[in-house]
mmCIF file of C-alpha atoms and ligand atoms in Angstrom:
data_model
loop_
_atom_site.group_PDB
_atom_site.id
_atom_site.type_symbol
_atom_site.label_atom_id
_atom_site.label_comp_id
_atom_site.label_asym_id
_atom_site.label_seq_id
_atom_site.Cartn_x
_atom_site.Cartn_y
_atom_site.Cartn_z
ATOM 1 C CA UNK Q 1 147.923 135.258 116.176
ATOM 2 C CA UNK Q 2 145.192 136.350 113.666
ATOM 3 C CA UNK Q 3 146.083 133.732 111.177
ATOM 4 C CA UNK Q 4 146.292 131.011 113.940
ATOM 5 C CA UNK Q 5 142.806 131.889 115.093
ATOM 6 C CA UNK Q 6 141.238 131.867 111.563
ATOM 7 C CA UNK Q 7 142.773 128.539 110.902
ATOM 8 C CA UNK Q 8 141.373 127.316 114.161
ATOM 9 C CA UNK Q 9 137.924 128.480 113.126
ATOM 10 C CA UNK Q 10 137.996 126.777 109.831
ATOM 11 C CA UNK Q 11 139.198 123.563 111.410
ATOM 12 C CA UNK Q 12 136.475 123.786 114.020
ATOM 13 C CA UNK Q 13 133.683 124.284 111.400
ATOM 14 C CA UNK Q 14 134.982 121.445 109.320
ATOM 15 C CA UNK Q 15 134.816 119.111 112.178
ATOM 16 C CA UNK Q 16 131.351 120.236 113.234
ATOM 17 C CA UNK Q 17 129.895 119.755 109.764
ATOM 18 C CA UNK Q 18 131.285 116.279 109.460
ATOM 19 C CA UNK Q 19 130.384 115.231 113.100
ATOM 20 C CA UNK Q 20 128.483 111.920 112.948
ATOM 21 C CA UNK Q 21 126.600 111.958 116.090
ATOM 22 C CA UNK Q 22 125.678 114.210 119.084
ATOM 23 C CA UNK Q 23 128.356 112.873 121.261
ATOM 24 C CA UNK Q 24 130.998 113.916 118.948
ATOM 25 C CA UNK Q 25 129.524 117.412 118.715
ATOM 26 C CA UNK Q 26 129.612 117.594 122.590
ATOM 27 C CA UNK Q 27 133.251 116.578 122.450
ATOM 28 C CA UNK Q 28 133.867 119.275 119.884
ATOM 29 C CA UNK Q 29 132.068 121.983 122.067
ATOM 30 C CA UNK Q 30 134.319 121.129 125.150
ATOM 31 C CA UNK Q 31 137.392 120.950 122.970
ATOM 32 C CA UNK Q 32 136.947 124.507 121.477
ATOM 33 C CA UNK Q 33 134.726 126.423 123.864
ATOM 34 C CA UNK Q 34 135.131 124.574 127.183
ATOM 35 C CA UNK Q 35 136.769 126.363 130.274
ATOM 36 C CA UNK Q 36 139.948 124.571 129.497
ATOM 37 C CA UNK Q 37 139.405 124.584 125.736
ATOM 38 C CA UNK Q 38 141.614 125.694 122.901
ATOM 39 C CA UNK Q 39 140.200 129.177 122.687
ATOM 40 C CA UNK Q 40 140.470 129.908 126.399
ATOM 41 C CA UNK Q 41 143.990 128.667 126.400
ATOM 42 C CA UNK Q 42 144.792 130.971 123.478
ATOM 43 C CA UNK Q 43 143.071 133.992 125.156
ATOM 44 C CA UNK Q 44 145.655 133.703 128.040
ATOM 45 C CA UNK Q 45 148.160 135.429 125.604
ATOM 46 C CA UNK Q 46 145.903 138.407 125.021
ATOM 47 C CA UNK Q 47 147.161 140.427 127.927
ATOM 48 C CA UNK Q 48 150.747 140.267 126.335
ATOM 49 C CA UNK Q 49 149.592 141.938 123.160
ATOM 50 C CA UNK Q 50 149.960 145.645 122.140
ATOM 51 C CA UNK Q 51 146.804 147.491 123.208
ATOM 52 C CA UNK Q 52 145.618 148.173 119.622
ATOM 53 C CA UNK Q 53 146.193 144.588 118.467
ATOM 54 C CA UNK Q 54 144.668 143.224 121.676
ATOM 55 C CA UNK Q 55 141.384 144.995 120.871
ATOM 56 C CA UNK Q 56 141.405 143.633 117.313
ATOM 57 C CA UNK Q 57 142.203 140.090 118.399
ATOM 58 C CA UNK Q 58 139.725 140.294 121.254
ATOM 59 C CA UNK Q 59 137.104 140.920 118.859
ATOM 60 C CA UNK Q 60 138.166 138.114 116.601
ATOM 61 C CA UNK Q 61 138.144 135.818 119.573
ATOM 62 C CA UNK Q 62 134.530 136.758 120.278
ATOM 63 C CA UNK Q 63 133.442 136.423 116.534
ATOM 64 C CA UNK Q 64 135.046 133.003 116.510
ATOM 65 C CA UNK Q 65 133.448 131.699 119.693
ATOM 66 C CA UNK Q 66 130.056 132.878 118.261
ATOM 67 C CA UNK Q 67 130.712 131.151 114.944
ATOM 68 C CA UNK Q 68 131.657 127.832 116.576
ATOM 69 C CA UNK Q 69 128.782 127.892 119.066
ATOM 70 C CA UNK Q 70 126.258 128.714 116.361
ATOM 71 C CA UNK Q 71 127.405 125.848 114.209
ATOM 72 C CA UNK Q 72 127.056 123.544 117.105
ATOM 73 C CA UNK Q 73 123.749 124.900 118.034
ATOM 74 C CA UNK Q 74 122.451 123.644 114.594
ATOM 75 C CA UNK Q 75 122.787 120.310 116.527
ATOM 76 C CA UNK Q 76 119.070 119.488 116.418
ATOM 77 C CA UNK Q 77 119.319 119.009 112.577
ATOM 78 C CA UNK Q 78 122.357 116.765 112.969
ATOM 79 C CA UNK Q 79 120.720 114.859 115.714
ATOM 80 C CA UNK Q 80 117.541 114.313 113.612
ATOM 81 C CA UNK Q 81 119.456 113.156 110.635
ATOM 82 C CA UNK Q 82 121.666 110.925 112.761
ATOM 83 C CA UNK Q 83 118.660 109.424 114.514
ATOM 84 C CA UNK Q 84 116.663 108.796 111.480
ATOM 85 C CA UNK Q 85 119.415 106.885 109.669
ATOM 86 C CA UNK Q 86 119.903 104.596 112.513
ATOM 87 C CA UNK Q 87 116.013 104.085 113.364
ATOM 88 C CA UNK Q 88 115.609 100.331 113.660
ATOM 89 C CA UNK Q 89 111.889 100.803 113.892
ATOM 90 C CA UNK Q 90 111.434 102.253 110.407
ATOM 91 C CA UNK Q 91 109.774 99.252 108.435
ATOM 92 C CA UNK Q 92 111.900 97.854 105.719
ATOM 93 C CA UNK Q 93 111.111 98.016 101.892
ATOM 94 C CA UNK Q 94 109.069 95.065 100.960
ATOM 95 C CA UNK Q 95 110.036 93.194 97.646
ATOM 96 C CA UNK Q 96 107.121 93.127 95.123
ATOM 97 C CA UNK Q 97 105.029 90.078 95.674
ATOM 98 C CA UNK Q 98 103.221 88.195 92.918
ATOM 99 C CA UNK Q 99 100.234 85.929 93.228
ATOM 100 C CA UNK Q 100 98.698 82.886 91.500
ATOM 101 C CA UNK Q 101 96.936 83.350 88.151
ATOM 102 C CA UNK Q 102 93.150 83.655 88.666
ATOM 103 C CA UNK Q 103 92.509 80.402 86.787
ATOM 104 C CA UNK Q 104 94.974 78.549 89.093
ATOM 105 C CA UNK Q 105 93.165 79.991 92.013
ATOM 106 C CA UNK Q 106 89.661 78.892 90.590
ATOM 107 C CA UNK Q 107 91.081 75.430 89.975
ATOM 108 C CA UNK Q 108 92.280 75.158 93.624
ATOM 109 C CA UNK Q 109 88.872 76.362 94.960
ATOM 110 C CA UNK Q 110 86.940 73.934 92.668
ATOM 111 C CA UNK Q 111 89.021 70.933 93.649
ATOM 112 C CA UNK Q 112 88.844 71.886 97.333
ATOM 113 C CA UNK Q 113 84.931 72.027 97.128
ATOM 114 C CA UNK Q 114 84.739 68.527 95.533
ATOM 115 C CA UNK Q 115 87.402 66.967 97.758
ATOM 116 C CA UNK Q 116 85.180 67.814 100.820
ATOM 117 C CA UNK Q 117 82.473 65.429 99.553
ATOM 118 C CA UNK Q 118 84.974 62.647 98.761
ATOM 119 C CA UNK Q 119 85.837 63.268 95.142
ATOM 120 C CA UNK Q 120 89.453 62.401 94.148
ATOM 121 C CA UNK Q 121 91.263 64.893 91.924
ATOM 122 C CA UNK Q 122 92.747 63.196 88.897
ATOM 123 C CA UNK Q 123 94.393 64.452 85.702
ATOM 124 C CA UNK Q 124 94.385 62.617 82.396
ATOM 125 C CA UNK Q 125 96.340 63.325 79.224
ATOM 126 C CA UNK Q 126 95.718 66.549 77.448
ATOM 127 C CA UNK Q 127 96.984 64.909 74.272
ATOM 128 C CA UNK Q 128 95.182 61.723 73.890
ATOM 129 C CA UNK Q 129 93.661 59.027 71.609
ATOM 130 C CA UNK Q 130 90.492 59.546 69.783
ATOM 131 C CA UNK Q 131 89.459 56.373 71.553
ATOM 132 C CA UNK Q 132 89.207 58.142 74.975
ATOM 133 C CA UNK Q 133 87.986 61.523 73.533
ATOM 134 C CA UNK Q 134 85.223 60.064 71.346
ATOM 135 C CA UNK Q 135 85.019 56.372 70.595
ATOM 136 C CA UNK Q 136 84.380 55.104 74.073
ATOM 137 C CA UNK Q 137 82.026 57.975 74.741
ATOM 138 C CA UNK Q 138 79.550 56.492 72.356
ATOM 139 C CA UNK Q 139 80.673 58.539 69.452
ATOM 140 C CA UNK Q 140 81.891 56.153 66.755
ATOM 141 C CA UNK Q 141 84.030 57.343 63.860
ATOM 142 C CA UNK Q 142 82.111 59.579 61.440
ATOM 143 C CA UNK Q 143 79.291 60.191 64.124
ATOM 144 C CA UNK Q 144 77.960 63.836 63.389
ATOM 145 C CA UNK Q 145 77.990 64.709 67.195
ATOM 146 C CA UNK Q 146 81.784 64.840 66.999
ATOM 147 C CA UNK Q 147 81.489 68.046 64.977
ATOM 148 C CA UNK Q 148 80.455 69.991 68.229
ATOM 149 C CA UNK Q 149 83.928 69.556 69.626
ATOM 150 C CA UNK Q 150 85.742 71.422 66.863
ATOM 151 C CA UNK Q 151 88.820 69.280 67.500
ATOM 152 C CA UNK Q 152 92.578 69.604 66.655
ATOM 153 C CA UNK Q 153 94.086 66.373 65.298
ATOM 154 C CA UNK Q 154 97.788 65.690 65.571
ATOM 155 C CA UNK Q 155 99.482 64.826 62.417
ATOM 156 C CA UNK Q 156 100.791 61.458 63.614
ATOM 157 C CA UNK Q 157 100.192 57.804 62.471
ATOM 158 C CA UNK Q 158 96.931 56.331 63.424
ATOM 159 C CA UNK Q 159 96.727 53.508 66.073
ATOM 160 C CA UNK Q 160 94.884 50.460 64.726
ATOM 161 C CA UNK Q 161 92.471 50.479 67.592
ATOM 162 C CA UNK Q 162 92.915 53.709 69.479
ATOM 163 C CA UNK Q 163 92.686 55.924 66.295
ATOM 164 C CA UNK Q 164 94.036 59.417 65.868
ATOM 165 C CA UNK Q 165 95.764 61.502 68.347
ATOM 166 C CA UNK Q 166 93.895 64.758 69.448
ATOM 167 C CA UNK Q 167 94.201 67.729 71.688
ATOM 168 C CA UNK Q 168 91.476 66.770 74.128
ATOM 169 C CA UNK Q 169 88.396 68.877 73.328
ATOM 170 C CA UNK Q 170 86.972 67.986 76.680
ATOM 171 C CA UNK Q 171 87.857 66.477 80.113
ATOM 172 C CA UNK Q 172 85.411 63.446 79.287
ATOM 173 C CA UNK Q 173 88.367 61.501 78.059
ATOM 174 C CA UNK Q 174 89.043 60.937 81.724
ATOM 175 C CA UNK Q 175 85.820 59.018 82.254
ATOM 176 C CA UNK Q 176 86.845 55.583 80.708
ATOM 177 C CA UNK Q 177 90.472 56.109 81.761
ATOM 178 C CA UNK Q 178 89.371 56.450 85.351
ATOM 179 C CA UNK Q 179 87.264 53.393 85.028
ATOM 180 C CA UNK Q 180 90.202 51.440 83.778
ATOM 181 C CA UNK Q 181 92.383 52.809 86.557
ATOM 182 C CA UNK Q 182 90.142 51.666 89.351
ATOM 183 C CA UNK Q 183 88.793 48.426 87.732
ATOM 184 C CA UNK Q 184 85.470 48.858 89.473
ATOM 185 C CA UNK Q 185 83.230 51.225 91.422
ATOM 186 C CA UNK Q 186 82.919 53.198 93.470
ATOM 187 C CA UNK Q 187 84.295 56.032 91.400
ATOM 188 C CA UNK Q 188 84.218 59.632 92.515
ATOM 189 C CA UNK Q 189 86.651 61.713 90.413
ATOM 190 C CA UNK Q 190 87.054 65.253 89.514
ATOM 191 C CA UNK Q 191 89.348 65.493 86.413
ATOM 192 C CA UNK Q 192 90.660 69.172 85.885
ATOM 193 C CA UNK Q 193 92.774 69.750 82.762
ATOM 194 C CA UNK Q 194 93.453 71.864 79.795
ATOM 195 C CA UNK Q 195 91.207 71.339 76.721
ATOM 196 C CA UNK Q 196 91.498 72.764 73.011
ATOM 197 C CA UNK Q 197 88.950 73.706 70.478
ATOM 198 C CA UNK Q 198 89.109 75.614 67.186
ATOM 199 C CA UNK Q 199 87.252 78.724 68.601
ATOM 200 C CA UNK Q 200 88.332 82.223 69.762
ATOM 201 C CA UNK Q 201 85.933 85.069 70.639
ATOM 202 C CA UNK Q 202 84.865 86.985 73.829
ATOM 203 C CA UNK Q 203 83.715 83.869 75.490
ATOM 204 C CA UNK Q 204 85.952 81.391 74.006
ATOM 205 C CA UNK Q 205 89.742 80.692 74.071
ATOM 206 C CA UNK Q 206 91.456 78.108 71.965
ATOM 207 C CA UNK Q 207 92.966 76.729 75.121
ATOM 208 C CA UNK Q 208 90.730 76.524 78.221
ATOM 209 C CA UNK Q 209 90.127 74.262 81.277
ATOM 210 C CA UNK Q 210 87.354 72.119 82.146
ATOM 211 C CA UNK Q 211 86.480 70.236 85.413
ATOM 212 C CA UNK Q 212 84.759 66.750 84.798
ATOM 213 C CA UNK Q 213 82.997 65.059 87.732
ATOM 214 C CA UNK Q 214 82.188 61.302 87.514
ATOM 215 C CA UNK Q 215 80.372 59.127 90.074
ATOM 216 C CA UNK Q 216 79.747 55.487 89.450
ATOM 217 C CA UNK Q 217 78.293 53.227 92.031
ATOM 218 C CA UNK Q 218 75.274 51.193 92.907
ATOM 219 C CA UNK Q 219 71.925 53.039 92.906
ATOM 220 C CA UNK Q 220 73.280 56.356 91.703
ATOM 221 C CA UNK Q 221 70.460 58.498 90.228
ATOM 222 C CA UNK Q 222 69.579 62.013 89.117
ATOM 223 C CA UNK Q 223 68.945 63.234 92.672
ATOM 224 C CA UNK Q 224 72.526 62.592 93.422
ATOM 225 C CA UNK Q 225 73.484 64.632 90.394
ATOM 226 C CA UNK Q 226 71.245 67.470 91.310
ATOM 227 C CA UNK Q 227 72.355 67.388 94.998
ATOM 228 C CA UNK Q 228 76.107 67.549 93.936
ATOM 229 C CA UNK Q 229 75.271 70.356 91.535
ATOM 230 C CA UNK Q 230 73.405 72.311 94.205
ATOM 231 C CA UNK Q 231 76.219 71.751 96.796
ATOM 232 C CA UNK Q 232 78.793 72.943 94.310
ATOM 233 C CA UNK Q 233 76.807 76.032 93.244
ATOM 234 C CA UNK Q 234 76.183 77.204 96.857
ATOM 235 C CA UNK Q 235 79.828 76.665 97.793
ATOM 236 C CA UNK Q 236 81.346 78.359 94.737
ATOM 237 C CA UNK Q 237 78.850 81.182 93.930
ATOM 238 C CA UNK Q 238 77.201 81.690 97.245
ATOM 239 C CA UNK Q 239 74.067 80.652 99.245
ATOM 240 C CA UNK Q 240 71.726 82.890 97.164
ATOM 241 C CA UNK Q 241 72.487 81.221 93.801
ATOM 242 C CA UNK Q 242 70.208 78.367 92.454
ATOM 243 C CA UNK Q 243 70.683 75.803 89.778
ATOM 244 C CA UNK Q 244 68.417 74.140 87.396
ATOM 245 C CA UNK Q 245 68.632 71.192 84.915
ATOM 246 C CA UNK Q 246 67.475 71.812 81.341
ATOM 247 C CA UNK Q 247 66.959 68.749 78.895
ATOM 248 C CA UNK Q 248 69.794 68.428 76.411
ATOM 249 C CA UNK Q 249 71.648 65.841 74.392
ATOM 250 C CA UNK Q 250 75.007 64.140 74.641
ATOM 251 C CA UNK Q 251 76.033 60.868 73.193
ATOM 252 C CA UNK Q 252 77.646 59.708 76.470
ATOM 253 C CA UNK Q 253 74.907 60.596 78.915
ATOM 254 C CA UNK Q 254 71.245 59.590 78.967
ATOM 255 C CA UNK Q 255 69.292 61.436 80.091
ATOM 256 C CA UNK Q 256 71.382 64.576 79.348
ATOM 257 C CA UNK Q 257 71.122 68.148 80.819
ATOM 258 C CA UNK Q 258 72.474 71.574 80.535
ATOM 259 C CA UNK Q 259 73.054 73.133 83.881
ATOM 260 C CA UNK Q 260 72.030 76.867 84.543
ATOM 261 C CA UNK Q 261 72.786 79.083 87.467
ATOM 262 C CA UNK Q 262 70.683 82.089 88.435
ATOM 263 C CA UNK Q 263 72.285 85.311 87.153
ATOM 264 C CA UNK Q 264 74.515 87.109 89.648
ATOM 265 C CA UNK Q 265 73.029 90.413 88.771
ATOM 266 C CA UNK Q 266 69.248 89.867 88.872
ATOM 267 C CA UNK Q 267 69.326 86.590 90.892
ATOM 268 C CA UNK Q 268 66.823 84.948 88.490
ATOM 269 C CA UNK Q 269 64.381 87.717 87.888
ATOM 270 C CA UNK Q 270 65.756 88.528 84.411
ATOM 271 C CA UNK Q 271 67.986 91.237 83.070
ATOM 272 C CA UNK Q 272 69.947 92.284 80.009
ATOM 273 C CA UNK Q 273 72.886 90.181 81.013
ATOM 274 C CA UNK Q 274 71.102 86.825 81.237
ATOM 275 C CA UNK Q 275 68.510 84.516 79.568
ATOM 276 C CA UNK Q 276 65.448 85.129 81.695
ATOM 277 C CA UNK Q 277 67.399 85.070 84.891
ATOM 278 C CA UNK Q 278 69.654 82.068 84.024
ATOM 279 C CA UNK Q 279 73.294 81.675 82.995
ATOM 280 C CA UNK Q 280 74.499 78.471 81.365
ATOM 281 C CA UNK Q 281 77.156 76.497 83.231
ATOM 282 C CA UNK Q 282 77.601 73.477 81.080
ATOM 283 C CA UNK Q 283 76.686 69.824 80.403
ATOM 284 C CA UNK Q 284 75.719 66.951 82.677
ATOM 285 C CA UNK Q 285 73.846 63.734 82.640
ATOM 286 C CA UNK Q 286 73.473 60.062 83.778
ATOM 287 C CA UNK Q 287 76.389 57.991 82.274
ATOM 288 C CA UNK Q 288 75.381 56.093 79.162
ATOM 289 C CA UNK Q 289 75.440 52.198 79.435
ATOM 290 C CA UNK Q 290 77.665 52.076 76.496
ATOM 291 C CA UNK Q 291 80.258 54.209 78.250
ATOM 292 C CA UNK Q 292 80.171 51.963 81.313
ATOM 293 C CA UNK Q 293 80.578 48.844 79.043
ATOM 294 C CA UNK Q 294 83.553 50.593 77.235
ATOM 295 C CA UNK Q 295 85.054 50.944 80.878
ATOM 296 C CA UNK Q 296 84.325 47.276 81.539
ATOM 297 C CA UNK Q 297 81.714 48.097 84.174
ATOM 298 C CA UNK Q 298 78.517 46.063 84.708
ATOM 299 C CA UNK Q 299 75.887 48.507 83.517
ATOM 300 C CA UNK Q 300 73.077 46.271 84.897
ATOM 301 C CA UNK Q 301 74.599 46.612 88.524
ATOM 302 C CA UNK Q 302 75.963 50.130 88.379
ATOM 303 C CA UNK Q 303 74.882 53.573 87.299
ATOM 304 C CA UNK Q 304 76.508 56.909 87.346
ATOM 305 C CA UNK Q 305 76.348 60.636 86.675
ATOM 306 C CA UNK Q 306 78.954 62.908 84.997
ATOM 307 C CA UNK Q 307 79.291 66.650 84.397
ATOM 308 C CA UNK Q 308 81.862 68.835 82.611
ATOM 309 C CA UNK Q 309 82.174 72.499 82.864
ATOM 310 C CA UNK Q 310 84.600 75.133 81.674
ATOM 311 C CA UNK Q 311 86.678 76.651 84.570
ATOM 312 C CA UNK Q 312 86.942 79.965 82.981
ATOM 313 C CA UNK Q 313 83.296 80.263 82.207
ATOM 314 C CA UNK Q 314 82.349 79.081 85.687
ATOM 315 C CA UNK Q 315 84.778 81.427 87.255
ATOM 316 C CA UNK Q 316 83.311 84.398 85.285
ATOM 317 C CA UNK Q 317 79.937 83.743 86.596
ATOM 318 C CA UNK Q 318 80.968 84.418 90.170
ATOM 319 C CA UNK Q 319 79.202 87.345 91.819
ATOM 320 C CA UNK Q 320 80.532 90.775 90.785
ATOM 321 C CA UNK Q 321 83.248 89.527 88.349
ATOM 322 C CA UNK Q 322 82.548 91.371 85.243
ATOM 323 C CA UNK Q 323 85.268 90.085 82.749
ATOM 324 C CA UNK Q 324 84.197 91.442 79.317
ATOM 325 C CA UNK Q 325 86.374 89.231 77.245
ATOM 326 C CA UNK Q 326 87.660 85.713 78.369
ATOM 327 C CA UNK Q 327 90.784 86.091 76.105
ATOM 328 C CA UNK Q 328 92.040 88.736 78.641
ATOM 329 C CA UNK Q 329 92.867 85.960 81.162
ATOM 330 C CA UNK Q 330 95.592 84.727 78.632
ATOM 331 C CA UNK Q 331 96.924 88.065 77.415
ATOM 332 C CA UNK Q 332 99.479 88.123 80.108
ATOM 333 C CA UNK Q 333 98.684 91.823 80.739
ATOM 334 C CA UNK Q 334 99.917 92.394 84.359
ATOM 335 C CA UNK Q 335 97.526 95.528 84.588
ATOM 336 C CA UNK Q 336 94.558 93.042 84.086
ATOM 337 C CA UNK Q 337 95.984 90.168 86.293
ATOM 338 C CA UNK Q 338 96.876 92.490 89.128
ATOM 339 C CA UNK Q 339 93.240 93.201 89.807
ATOM 340 C CA UNK Q 340 92.746 89.652 91.020
HETATM 341 N N1 LIG Y 401 81.980 66.977 77.728
HETATM 342 C C1 LIG Y 401 80.849 67.815 77.628
HETATM 343 C C2 LIG Y 401 81.390 69.143 76.922
HETATM 344 O O1 LIG Y 401 82.471 69.383 76.753
HETATM 345 C C3 LIG Y 401 80.292 68.015 78.916
HETATM 346 C C4 LIG Y 401 79.678 66.872 79.685
HETATM 347 C C5 LIG Y 401 80.607 66.262 80.474
HETATM 348 C C6 LIG Y 401 78.348 66.623 79.500
HETATM 349 C C7 LIG Y 401 79.906 65.062 81.251
HETATM 350 C C8 LIG Y 401 77.892 65.505 80.215
HETATM 351 C C9 LIG Y 401 78.658 64.819 80.928
HETATM 352 O O2 LIG Y 401 80.520 69.949 76.553
#
């Protein structure tokens, strides 16, 4: 009898521990402790035992009942555990999500801004003939102005007319290509592409991006250039930033300008981070008649303006974006890129 009872207790406790839900626990309670449960059935034999043994076994009965009911009354724990593991309202684990590179985002934003005023986004070769990168831009072979572009030349045979092959040092190679593609004005293009120059320091990377605007039509003048620049500056940098044109020289524009934007820190008042309140954006000007001629456009009838600015440099001039070294953009360091 004693052994039978102890076995029963062990069996009951084992079942309680491995019970998977509250219903099963209730079933075990009825099975062992209920009015018609196993223990009560066995207790019916008690009166038939010898008096001394009856007392001992009777006590054992009570101990076992208490043990089983205590085990079951730890039900709340089991209930919680059971509920949690089946809680359909607990949010799932999200897989890590990446994002576009800051330069890709800047390119998307820039093309979006120009598309709104009717510019067509185009893309021209990043490895191109000297003809498009220099010759047709009023920079004949040996012209000293070419030196400013610190160009990489490809070691390949020269074309009799188009010359050497270069890694494009600027997106201006798209100007005559776009004139050839359309055949005649109106032209309103924004060419965004990779460019390469032999230079590397905190504000230069060997590979970078430029966006080149070109507009050619009848009666295009400097006010159109200035209006377009102002529109872009307000859209990209915000309504409190201003632009100005500073006289400059390029072989392919006449007159030529450097475009400045008010500093995002002092907003034009002058501070340590800028030149008397201004930051330099890049070049612009009215398309030189020789360039129009190279693109077979009647330079008596049509005029145009062009500008070409670095995507990375322009992006860095956005308010509040203090990137100390442009090369970080291409270091592929996830700790840096995750901040954008
Ligand atoms: N291509 C010039 C540069 O790389 C910029 C420019 C483009 C200037 C168009 C005038 C007109 O610096």
